[in-house]
């Protein structure tokens, strides 16, 4: 039955920009804080105040648009979207209606079925975020700290056809946005949120009526709400019913969606031009100046890693999965580390500590200089790789410690002193004549016994390379 239907999904993605101040006032744009402490008369909607546009918010939106292949508008303007809700004290949201900053563009990604796919973007516009309602103890309070935070809205065409692909697309979009550096894109902090428009239709038929599920804040809830809504619509149609165009909410704890209100249309908002803000005019030079600030994106880095550093496609993909990791890798190589050794250490040891439990994000707490210093200590034979992995790296993580100082503090410096190692070997050989004879009569496996004894005698500090060399020389007799 489900197989007779095609699912169609279009997304509206809201992304908070990481500017220092808010979009129309100089209040700080920082996550959290005591409620209503990052507010002023402008972002609290007092009458008679005037907005002043934060140019960085415009530049960040254009930067994201360029990274996503959009056409940048040479002329765009601001509009008031009027509605009443307690999280928006002005009773209108300053947004962009008919002349947004960016149009077109799109995202190429690997679908959940392994196929190469492309989702077209319809537009990207800039607007102000609203406050946050906090429901607790039977009352509702409002925190206006988020009011006026610059919010970029990315609207896709209805090009997605499965819940899994919606997540694969979002993963790639989030990755690109994080590379550009315009947003933290942290779904759990609300800096990336998504509305899902979904319809079902008989295969080959015209598009069905869609519903819009608001404010999903994790990939998991996007996936589950899409599945839920597709099934609900198909069951409705199969039982002779009709899908009503409406706005819905998703209850993640209960795992179910519910209708919120009939879908409003553009005219319900009585959009009209914002009289207090000048239109935004962009010259070709402005656009090129912004384009020059876009760092190397994922594919560019994959190409470089495989061609110049001979990393496998698999390793290159892992390292570029998050820009924070790719930046750590680039920085470590720039400090002089061997790319393959840096890659191995990052993929194993760094990733283990950097993955935040229960989150899609990584948190890197080591600098390229520290990482390259650790690898160079191994390279120079000062410490073993195992000692770095087990002892030094965990102590350096999250601190500004110099790895060489940690080595000394822990007394982990390897001994390359051949004379000292020879003396230890001779002593052990004298005390274990029988085993020496075993070795000399052909049982060379017993060498591991001697390695163990030497390491014990030197408290694990003897360089294994030197130990092996001395042993094979002296045991031969
Ligand atoms: P509105 O202005 O009412 O929000 P839009 O035309 O801007 O409507 O579309 C909003 C979102 O809905 C877009 O992401 C678009 O791709 C998606 N969409 C439009 N029609 C459908 C449909 N029939 N099924 C699924 N998604 C759709
Ligand atoms: Mg919409
Ligand atoms: Zn303010």
Coordinates of N, CA and C in Angstrom, one line a residue, residues 43-261:
X43 N 15.1 45.6 20.8 CA 14.8 44.2 20.6 C 13.6 43.8 21.6
X44 N 13.2 44.7 22.5 CA 12.0 44.4 23.3 C 10.8 45.0 22.7
X45 N 10.9 45.7 21.6 CA 9.8 46.2 20.8 C 9.1 47.4 21.5
X46 N 9.9 48.3 22.1 CA 9.3 49.5 22.6 C 8.9 50.4 21.5
X47 N 7.8 51.2 21.7 CA 7.4 52.1 20.6 C 8.4 53.2 20.3
X48 N 8.5 53.6 19.1 CA 9.3 54.8 18.8 C 10.8 54.5 18.6
X49 N 11.3 53.3 18.8 CA 12.7 53.0 18.6 C 13.0 52.7 17.1
X50 N 14.3 52.9 16.7 CA 14.6 52.6 15.3 C 15.7 51.5 15.2
X51 N 15.5 50.6 14.3 CA 16.5 49.5 14.1 C 17.7 50.0 13.3
X52 N 18.8 49.5 13.6 CA 20.1 49.8 12.8 C 20.6 48.5 12.3
X53 N 20.7 48.3 11.0 CA 21.1 47.0 10.4 C 22.5 46.6 10.8
X54 N 22.7 45.4 11.2 CA 24.0 44.8 11.4 C 24.5 44.2 10.1
X55 N 25.5 44.9 9.5 CA 26.0 44.6 8.2 C 26.6 43.2 8.1
X56 N 27.2 42.7 9.3 CA 27.8 41.4 9.3 C 26.7 40.3 9.0
X57 N 25.5 40.5 9.6 CA 24.5 39.5 9.4 C 24.1 39.4 7.9
X58 N 24.1 40.5 7.2 CA 23.9 40.5 5.7 C 25.1 39.7 5.0
X59 N 26.3 40.1 5.4 CA 27.5 39.5 4.8 C 27.5 38.0 5.0
X60 N 27.1 37.5 6.2 CA 27.1 36.1 6.5 C 26.1 35.4 5.7
X61 N 24.9 36.0 5.5 CA 23.9 35.4 4.7 C 24.4 35.2 3.2
X62 N 25.0 36.3 2.7 CA 25.5 36.2 1.4 C 26.6 35.2 1.2
X63 N 27.4 35.1 2.3 CA 28.5 34.1 2.3 C 28.0 32.7 2.2
X64 N 26.9 32.4 3.0 CA 26.3 31.1 3.0 C 25.7 30.9 1.6
X65 N 25.0 31.9 1.1 CA 24.4 31.8 -0.2 C 25.4 31.5 -1.3
X66 N 26.6 32.1 -1.3 CA 27.6 31.9 -2.3 C 28.1 30.4 -2.1
X67 N 28.3 30.0 -0.9 CA 28.7 28.6 -0.7 C 27.7 27.6 -1.2
X68 N 26.4 28.0 -1.2 CA 25.4 27.1 -1.7 C 25.0 27.3 -3.1
X69 N 25.8 28.1 -3.8 CA 25.6 28.3 -5.3 C 24.4 29.2 -5.6
X70 N 24.0 30.1 -4.7 CA 22.8 30.9 -4.9 C 23.2 32.1 -5.8
X71 N 22.1 32.7 -6.4 CA 22.3 34.0 -7.0 C 22.1 35.1 -5.9
X72 N 23.0 36.0 -5.9 CA 22.9 37.0 -4.8 C 22.2 38.3 -5.4
X73 N 21.1 38.7 -4.7 CA 20.4 39.9 -5.2 C 21.2 41.2 -5.1
X74 N 21.2 41.9 -6.1 CA 21.9 43.3 -6.1 C 21.0 44.2 -5.3
X75 N 19.7 43.9 -5.2 CA 18.8 44.8 -4.5 C 17.8 44.0 -3.7
X76 N 17.8 44.1 -2.4 CA 16.8 43.4 -1.6 C 16.3 44.3 -0.5
X77 N 15.1 43.9 0.0 CA 14.5 44.8 1.0 C 13.9 44.1 2.1
X78 N 13.4 44.9 3.1 CA 12.9 44.4 4.4 C 11.4 44.5 4.4
X79 N 10.7 43.6 5.0 CA 9.2 43.6 5.1 C 8.8 43.3 6.5
X80 N 7.7 43.8 6.9 CA 7.1 43.4 8.2 C 6.1 42.3 8.0
X81 N 6.3 41.2 8.7 CA 5.4 40.1 8.7 C 4.6 40.2 10.0
X82 N 3.4 40.5 9.9 CA 2.6 40.9 11.1 C 1.9 39.6 11.7
X83 N 2.2 39.4 13.0 CA 1.4 38.4 13.7 C 1.5 38.7 15.2
X84 N 0.5 38.2 16.0 CA 0.6 38.4 17.4 C 0.9 37.1 18.1
X85 N 2.0 37.2 18.9 CA 2.4 36.0 19.7 C 3.3 36.5 20.8
X86 N 3.2 35.9 22.0 CA 3.9 36.5 23.2 C 5.5 36.6 23.0
X87 N 6.0 35.7 22.1 CA 7.5 35.7 21.9 C 8.0 36.8 21.0
X88 N 7.0 37.6 20.5 CA 7.4 38.7 19.6 C 6.8 40.0 20.0
X89 N 7.4 40.8 20.9 CA 6.7 41.9 21.5 C 6.3 43.0 20.5
X90 N 7.0 43.1 19.3 CA 6.6 44.2 18.4 C 5.3 43.9 17.7
X91 N 4.9 42.6 17.7 CA 3.8 42.1 16.9 C 4.0 42.1 15.4
X92 N 5.2 42.3 15.0 CA 5.6 42.0 13.6 C 7.0 41.5 13.6
X93 N 7.4 40.6 12.7 CA 8.8 40.2 12.5 C 9.3 40.9 11.3
X94 N 10.5 41.5 11.5 CA 11.1 42.1 10.4 C 11.8 41.0 9.6
X95 N 11.4 40.9 8.3 CA 11.8 39.7 7.5 C 12.0 40.2 6.1
X96 N 12.1 39.3 5.1 CA 12.2 39.7 3.7 C 11.1 38.9 3.0
X97 N 10.3 39.6 2.2 CA 9.2 38.9 1.6 C 9.5 38.6 0.1
X98 N 9.3 39.6 -0.8 CA 9.4 39.4 -2.2 C 10.8 39.6 -2.8
X99 N 11.7 40.3 -2.0 CA 13.0 40.5 -2.5 C 14.1 40.0 -1.5
X100 N 14.3 38.6 -1.4 CA 15.2 38.1 -0.4 C 16.7 38.3 -0.9
X101 N 17.6 38.1 0.0 CA 19.0 38.3 -0.3 C 19.6 37.3 -1.4
X102 N 19.1 36.0 -1.3 CA 19.6 35.0 -2.2 C 18.5 34.2 -2.8
X103 N 18.7 33.8 -4.1 CA 17.7 32.9 -4.8 C 18.5 31.8 -5.4
X104 N 17.8 30.6 -5.6 CA 18.3 29.5 -6.4 C 19.4 28.8 -5.6
X105 N 20.3 28.1 -6.3 CA 21.4 27.3 -5.7 C 20.9 26.0 -5.3
X106 N 21.7 25.2 -4.5 CA 21.3 23.9 -4.2 C 22.4 23.1 -3.5
X107 N 22.0 21.9 -3.1 CA 23.0 21.1 -2.3 C 23.0 19.7 -3.0
X108 N 24.2 19.3 -3.3 CA 24.4 17.9 -3.8 C 24.8 17.0 -2.6
X109 N 24.2 15.8 -2.6 CA 24.5 14.9 -1.4 C 24.3 13.5 -1.8
X110 N 24.8 12.6 -1.0 CA 24.5 11.2 -1.2 C 23.3 10.8 -0.5
X111 N 22.3 10.3 -1.3 CA 21.1 9.8 -0.7 C 21.3 8.6 0.2
X112 N 20.2 8.3 1.0 CA 20.3 7.2 1.9 C 20.5 5.9 1.1
X113 N 20.1 5.9 -0.2 CA 20.3 4.6 -1.0 C 21.6 4.6 -1.7
X114 N 22.5 5.6 -1.4 CA 23.8 5.6 -2.0 C 23.8 6.4 -3.4
X115 N 22.7 6.8 -3.9 CA 22.6 7.6 -5.1 C 23.0 9.0 -4.9
X116 N 23.6 9.6 -5.9 CA 23.9 11.1 -5.9 C 22.6 11.8 -6.1
X117 N 22.4 12.8 -5.2 CA 21.1 13.6 -5.4 C 21.4 15.1 -5.3
X118 N 20.4 15.8 -5.7 CA 20.5 17.3 -5.6 C 19.2 17.9 -5.2
X119 N 19.2 18.8 -4.2 CA 18.0 19.5 -3.8 C 18.2 21.0 -4.2
X120 N 17.3 21.5 -4.9 CA 17.3 22.9 -5.3 C 16.9 23.8 -4.1
X121 N 17.5 24.9 -4.0 CA 17.0 25.9 -3.0 C 16.1 26.9 -3.7
X122 N 15.1 27.3 -3.1 CA 14.2 28.3 -3.6 C 14.8 29.7 -3.3
X123 N 15.2 29.9 -2.0 CA 15.6 31.2 -1.6 C 16.3 31.2 -0.2
X124 N 17.0 32.2 0.1 CA 17.5 32.4 1.5 C 17.2 33.8 1.8
X125 N 16.5 34.0 2.9 CA 16.3 35.4 3.4 C 16.7 35.6 4.8
X126 N 16.8 36.8 5.2 CA 17.3 37.1 6.6 C 16.2 37.7 7.4
X127 N 16.1 37.4 8.6 CA 15.1 38.0 9.5 C 15.5 38.0 10.9
X128 N 14.7 38.4 11.8 CA 15.0 38.4 13.3 C 14.4 37.2 13.9
X129 N 15.1 36.6 14.9 CA 14.5 35.5 15.7 C 13.6 36.1 16.7
X130 N 12.7 35.3 17.2 CA 11.7 35.7 18.2 C 12.3 35.2 19.6
X131 N 11.6 35.5 20.7 CA 12.0 35.1 22.0 C 11.6 33.6 22.2
X132 N 11.8 33.2 23.5 CA 11.5 31.8 23.8 C 10.5 31.7 24.9
X133 N 9.5 30.9 24.7 CA 8.5 30.7 25.8 C 9.0 29.5 26.7
X134 N 8.9 29.7 28.0 CA 9.3 28.7 28.9 C 8.1 28.3 29.7
X135 N 7.6 27.1 29.5 CA 6.4 26.6 30.2 C 6.9 25.7 31.4
X136 N 6.6 26.2 32.6 CA 6.9 25.4 33.8 C 6.0 25.7 34.9
X137 N 5.7 24.7 35.7 CA 4.8 24.9 36.9 C 3.5 25.5 36.6
X138 N 2.9 25.2 35.4 CA 1.6 25.7 35.1 C 1.6 27.1 34.7
X139 N 2.7 27.8 34.6 CA 2.8 29.1 34.0 C 3.7 29.2 32.8
X140 N 3.6 30.2 32.0 CA 4.5 30.4 30.9 C 5.2 31.7 31.1
X141 N 6.5 31.7 31.0 CA 7.3 32.9 31.0 C 7.9 33.1 29.7
X142 N 8.3 34.4 29.4 CA 9.0 34.7 28.1 C 10.4 35.2 28.4
X143 N 11.3 34.6 27.6 CA 12.7 35.1 27.7 C 13.0 35.8 26.3
X144 N 13.3 37.1 26.4 CA 13.5 37.8 25.1 C 15.0 37.9 24.7
X145 N 15.8 37.1 25.4 CA 17.3 37.2 25.0 C 17.5 36.8 23.5
X146 N 16.7 35.9 23.0 CA 16.9 35.5 21.6 C 16.2 36.4 20.6
X147 N 15.4 37.3 21.1 CA 14.6 38.2 20.2 C 15.7 39.1 19.5
X148 N 15.6 39.1 18.2 CA 16.5 40.0 17.4 C 17.8 39.3 17.1
X149 N 18.0 38.0 17.4 CA 19.2 37.3 16.9 C 19.0 37.1 15.4
X150 N 20.1 37.4 14.6 CA 19.9 37.2 13.2 C 19.6 35.8 12.8
X151 N 18.6 35.6 12.0 CA 18.1 34.3 11.6 C 18.0 34.2 10.1
X152 N 18.7 33.2 9.5 CA 18.7 33.0 8.1 C 17.7 31.9 7.8
X153 N 16.8 32.1 6.9 CA 15.9 31.0 6.5 C 16.2 30.5 5.1
X154 N 16.5 29.2 5.0 CA 16.8 28.6 3.8 C 15.6 27.7 3.4
X155 N 15.0 28.0 2.2 CA 13.8 27.3 1.8 C 14.2 26.4 0.6
X156 N 13.9 25.1 0.7 CA 14.2 24.2 -0.4 C 13.0 24.1 -1.4
X157 N 13.2 23.6 -2.6 CA 12.1 23.2 -3.4 C 11.7 21.8 -2.9
X158 N 10.5 21.4 -3.3 CA 10.0 20.0 -2.8 C 10.7 18.9 -3.6
X159 N 12.0 18.7 -3.3 CA 12.8 17.8 -4.1 C 13.2 16.5 -3.4
X160 N 12.7 16.4 -2.1 CA 13.1 15.2 -1.3 C 12.0 14.2 -1.3
X161 N 12.3 12.9 -1.3 CA 11.3 11.9 -1.5 C 11.3 10.8 -0.4
X162 N 12.1 11.0 0.6 CA 12.1 10.0 1.7 C 12.6 10.7 3.0
X163 N 12.1 10.2 4.2 CA 12.6 10.8 5.4 C 14.1 10.6 5.6
X164 N 14.6 9.5 5.1 CA 16.1 9.3 5.2 C 16.9 10.3 4.4
X165 N 16.3 10.6 3.2 CA 17.0 11.6 2.4 C 16.9 13.0 3.0
X166 N 15.8 13.3 3.6 CA 15.7 14.6 4.3 C 16.8 14.8 5.3
X167 N 17.2 13.7 6.0 CA 18.3 13.7 7.0 C 19.6 13.8 6.3
X168 N 19.8 13.0 5.2 CA 21.1 13.1 4.5 C 21.3 14.5 3.9
X169 N 20.3 15.1 3.4 CA 20.4 16.4 2.9 C 20.7 17.4 4.0
X170 N 20.0 17.3 5.1 CA 20.3 18.2 6.3 C 21.7 18.1 6.8
X171 N 22.2 16.9 6.8 CA 23.6 16.6 7.3 C 24.6 17.3 6.4
X172 N 24.3 17.3 5.1 CA 25.3 17.9 4.2 C 25.1 19.5 4.3
X173 N 23.9 19.9 4.4 CA 23.7 21.4 4.5 C 24.3 21.9 5.8
X174 N 24.1 21.2 6.8 CA 24.7 21.6 8.1 C 26.3 21.7 8.0
X175 N 26.8 20.7 7.3 CA 28.2 20.6 7.1 C 28.8 21.8 6.4
X176 N 28.1 22.2 5.3 CA 28.5 23.3 4.5 C 28.4 24.6 5.3
X177 N 27.3 24.8 6.0 CA 27.1 26.0 6.8 C 28.2 26.1 7.9
X178 N 28.6 24.9 8.5 CA 29.6 25.0 9.5 C 31.0 25.3 8.9
X179 N 31.2 24.8 7.7 CA 32.5 25.2 7.0 C 32.6 26.7 6.8
X180 N 31.4 27.3 6.4 CA 31.5 28.7 6.1 C 31.8 29.6 7.3
X181 N 31.4 29.0 8.5 CA 31.7 29.7 9.8 C 30.7 30.7 10.1
X182 N 29.5 30.8 9.4 CA 28.5 31.8 9.7 C 27.6 31.4 10.9
X183 N 27.6 30.1 11.3 CA 26.7 29.7 12.3 C 27.4 28.5 13.1
X184 N 27.0 28.3 14.4 CA 27.4 27.1 15.1 C 26.7 25.9 14.7
X185 N 25.5 26.1 14.0 CA 24.6 25.0 13.6 C 24.5 23.9 14.7
X186 N 24.1 24.3 15.9 CA 23.9 23.4 17.0 C 22.4 23.2 17.1
X187 N 21.9 22.0 16.7 CA 20.5 21.8 16.8 C 20.0 21.7 18.3
X188 N 20.9 21.2 19.2 CA 20.4 21.1 20.6 C 20.4 22.5 21.2
X189 N 21.1 23.5 20.7 CA 21.0 24.9 21.2 C 20.0 25.7 20.4
X190 N 19.4 25.1 19.4 CA 18.4 25.8 18.6 C 19.0 26.7 17.5
X191 N 20.3 26.7 17.3 CA 20.9 27.6 16.3 C 20.6 27.0 14.9
X192 N 20.2 25.7 14.8 CA 19.7 25.2 13.6 C 18.3 24.5 13.9
X193 N 17.3 24.9 13.2 CA 16.0 24.3 13.4 C 15.3 24.2 12.0
X194 N 14.3 23.3 12.0 CA 13.8 23.0 10.7 C 12.3 22.8 10.7
X195 N 11.6 23.3 9.7 CA 10.2 23.0 9.5 C 10.1 22.0 8.3
X196 N 9.2 21.0 8.5 CA 9.1 20.0 7.4 C 7.7 20.1 6.7
X197 N 7.8 20.4 5.4 CA 6.5 20.3 4.6 C 6.5 19.0 3.9
X198 N 5.4 18.3 4.1 CA 5.3 16.9 3.6 C 4.0 16.6 3.0
X199 N 4.0 16.0 1.8 CA 2.7 15.5 1.2 C 3.0 14.1 0.6
X200 N 1.9 13.4 0.4 CA 2.0 12.1 -0.3 C 1.0 12.2 -1.5
X201 N 1.4 11.4 -2.5 CA 0.5 11.3 -3.7 C 0.7 10.0 -4.3
X202 N -0.3 9.5 -5.1 CA -0.2 8.3 -5.8 C 0.9 8.5 -6.8
X203 N 1.8 7.4 -7.0 CA 2.9 7.5 -7.9 C 2.5 8.0 -9.3
X204 N 3.2 9.0 -9.8 CA 2.9 9.5 -11.2 C 1.8 10.6 -11.1
X205 N 1.0 10.7 -10.0 CA 0.0 11.7 -10.0 C 0.5 13.1 -9.6
X206 N -0.4 14.1 -9.5 CA 0.0 15.4 -9.1 C 0.4 15.5 -7.6
X207 N 1.1 16.5 -7.2 CA 1.5 16.6 -5.8 C 0.3 16.7 -4.9
X208 N 0.4 16.1 -3.7 CA -0.8 16.1 -2.8 C -0.7 17.3 -1.9
X209 N -1.8 17.4 -1.1 CA -1.8 18.6 -0.1 C -0.8 18.3 1.0
X210 N -0.1 19.4 1.3 CA 1.0 19.2 2.3 C 0.6 19.8 3.7
X211 N 1.3 19.2 4.7 CA 1.2 19.8 6.0 C 2.6 20.3 6.4
X212 N 2.7 21.2 7.4 CA 3.9 21.8 7.8 C 4.1 21.5 9.3
X213 N 5.2 20.7 9.6 CA 5.5 20.4 11.0 C 6.6 21.3 11.4
X214 N 6.3 22.1 12.5 CA 7.2 23.2 12.9 C 8.3 22.8 13.8
X215 N 9.4 23.5 13.7 CA 10.4 23.6 14.8 C 11.0 22.3 15.2
X216 N 11.5 21.4 14.3 CA 12.2 20.2 14.7 C 13.6 20.5 15.0
X217 N 14.1 19.9 16.2 CA 15.4 20.4 16.6 C 16.4 19.2 16.8
X218 N 16.2 18.1 16.0 CA 17.3 17.1 16.0 C 17.0 16.3 14.7
X219 N 18.1 15.7 14.2 CA 17.9 14.9 13.0 C 16.9 13.8 13.2
X220 N 17.1 13.2 14.5 CA 16.2 12.1 14.8 C 14.7 12.5 14.8
X221 N 14.4 13.7 15.3 CA 13.0 14.1 15.2 C 12.5 14.4 13.8
X222 N 13.4 14.9 13.0 CA 13.1 15.1 11.6 C 12.7 13.7 11.0
X223 N 13.5 12.7 11.2 CA 13.3 11.4 10.6 C 12.0 10.8 11.1
X224 N 11.8 10.9 12.5 CA 10.6 10.2 13.0 C 9.4 11.0 12.7
X225 N 9.4 12.3 12.6 CA 8.2 13.0 12.3 C 7.8 12.9 10.9
X226 N 8.8 12.8 10.0 CA 8.5 12.5 8.6 C 7.8 11.2 8.4
X227 N 8.4 10.2 9.0 CA 7.8 8.8 8.9 C 6.4 8.8 9.4
X228 N 6.2 9.4 10.6 CA 4.9 9.5 11.2 C 3.9 10.2 10.3
X229 N 4.3 11.3 9.8 CA 3.3 12.1 9.0 C 3.0 11.5 7.6
X230 N 4.0 10.8 7.0 CA 3.8 10.1 5.8 C 2.7 9.0 6.0
X231 N 2.9 8.3 7.1 CA 2.0 7.2 7.3 C 0.6 7.7 7.6
X232 N 0.6 8.7 8.4 CA -0.7 9.3 8.8 C -1.5 9.7 7.5
X233 N -0.8 10.4 6.6 CA -1.5 10.9 5.4 C -1.9 9.7 4.5
X234 N -1.1 8.7 4.4 CA -1.4 7.6 3.5 C -2.6 6.9 4.1
X235 N -2.6 6.7 5.4 CA -3.8 6.0 6.0 C -5.0 6.8 5.8
X236 N -4.9 8.1 6.0 CA -6.1 9.0 5.8 C -6.6 8.8 4.4
X237 N -5.8 8.9 3.4 CA -6.2 8.8 2.0 C -6.8 7.4 1.7
X238 N -6.1 6.4 2.3 CA -6.6 5.0 2.0 C -8.0 4.8 2.6
X239 N -8.3 5.5 3.7 CA -9.6 5.3 4.4 C -10.6 6.3 3.8
X240 N -10.3 6.9 2.7 CA -11.3 7.7 2.0 C -11.3 9.2 2.5
X241 N -10.4 9.5 3.4 CA -10.3 10.9 3.9 C -9.5 11.8 3.0
X242 N -9.3 13.0 3.5 CA -8.6 14.0 2.7 C -7.5 14.7 3.7
X243 N -6.4 15.0 3.1 CA -5.4 15.7 4.0 C -5.7 17.2 4.0
X244 N -5.8 17.7 5.2 CA -6.1 19.2 5.3 C -4.8 19.9 5.4
X245 N -4.6 21.0 4.7 CA -3.4 21.8 4.8 C -3.4 22.5 6.2
X246 N -2.4 22.1 7.0 CA -2.4 22.7 8.3 C -0.9 22.8 8.9
X247 N -0.8 23.5 10.0 CA 0.5 23.6 10.7 C 0.4 22.6 11.8
X248 N 1.4 21.8 12.0 CA 1.4 20.7 13.0 C 2.6 20.8 13.9
X249 N 2.5 20.2 15.1 CA 3.6 20.2 16.0 C 4.0 18.7 16.2
X250 N 5.3 18.5 16.6 CA 5.8 17.2 16.8 C 6.1 17.0 18.3
X251 N 5.6 16.0 18.9 CA 6.0 15.7 20.3 C 7.0 14.6 20.3
X252 N 8.2 14.9 20.6 CA 9.3 13.9 20.4 C 9.2 12.8 21.5
X253 N 8.8 13.2 22.7 CA 8.8 12.2 23.8 C 7.7 11.2 23.5
X254 N 6.5 11.7 23.0 CA 5.4 10.8 22.7 C 5.6 10.1 21.4
X255 N 6.4 10.6 20.5 CA 6.6 10.1 19.2 C 5.4 10.3 18.3
X256 N 4.7 11.4 18.5 CA 3.5 11.6 17.6 C 3.3 13.1 17.3
X257 N 2.7 13.3 16.2 CA 2.4 14.7 15.8 C 0.9 15.0 16.0
X258 N 0.6 16.3 16.0 CA -0.8 16.7 16.2 C -1.0 18.1 15.5
X259 N -2.2 18.3 15.1 CA -2.6 19.6 14.4 C -2.5 20.7 15.4
X260 N -2.0 21.9 14.9 CA -1.9 23.1 15.8 C -2.9 24.1 15.3
X261 N -2.9 24.4 14.0 CA -3.8 25.5 13.5 C -3.8 25.3 12.0

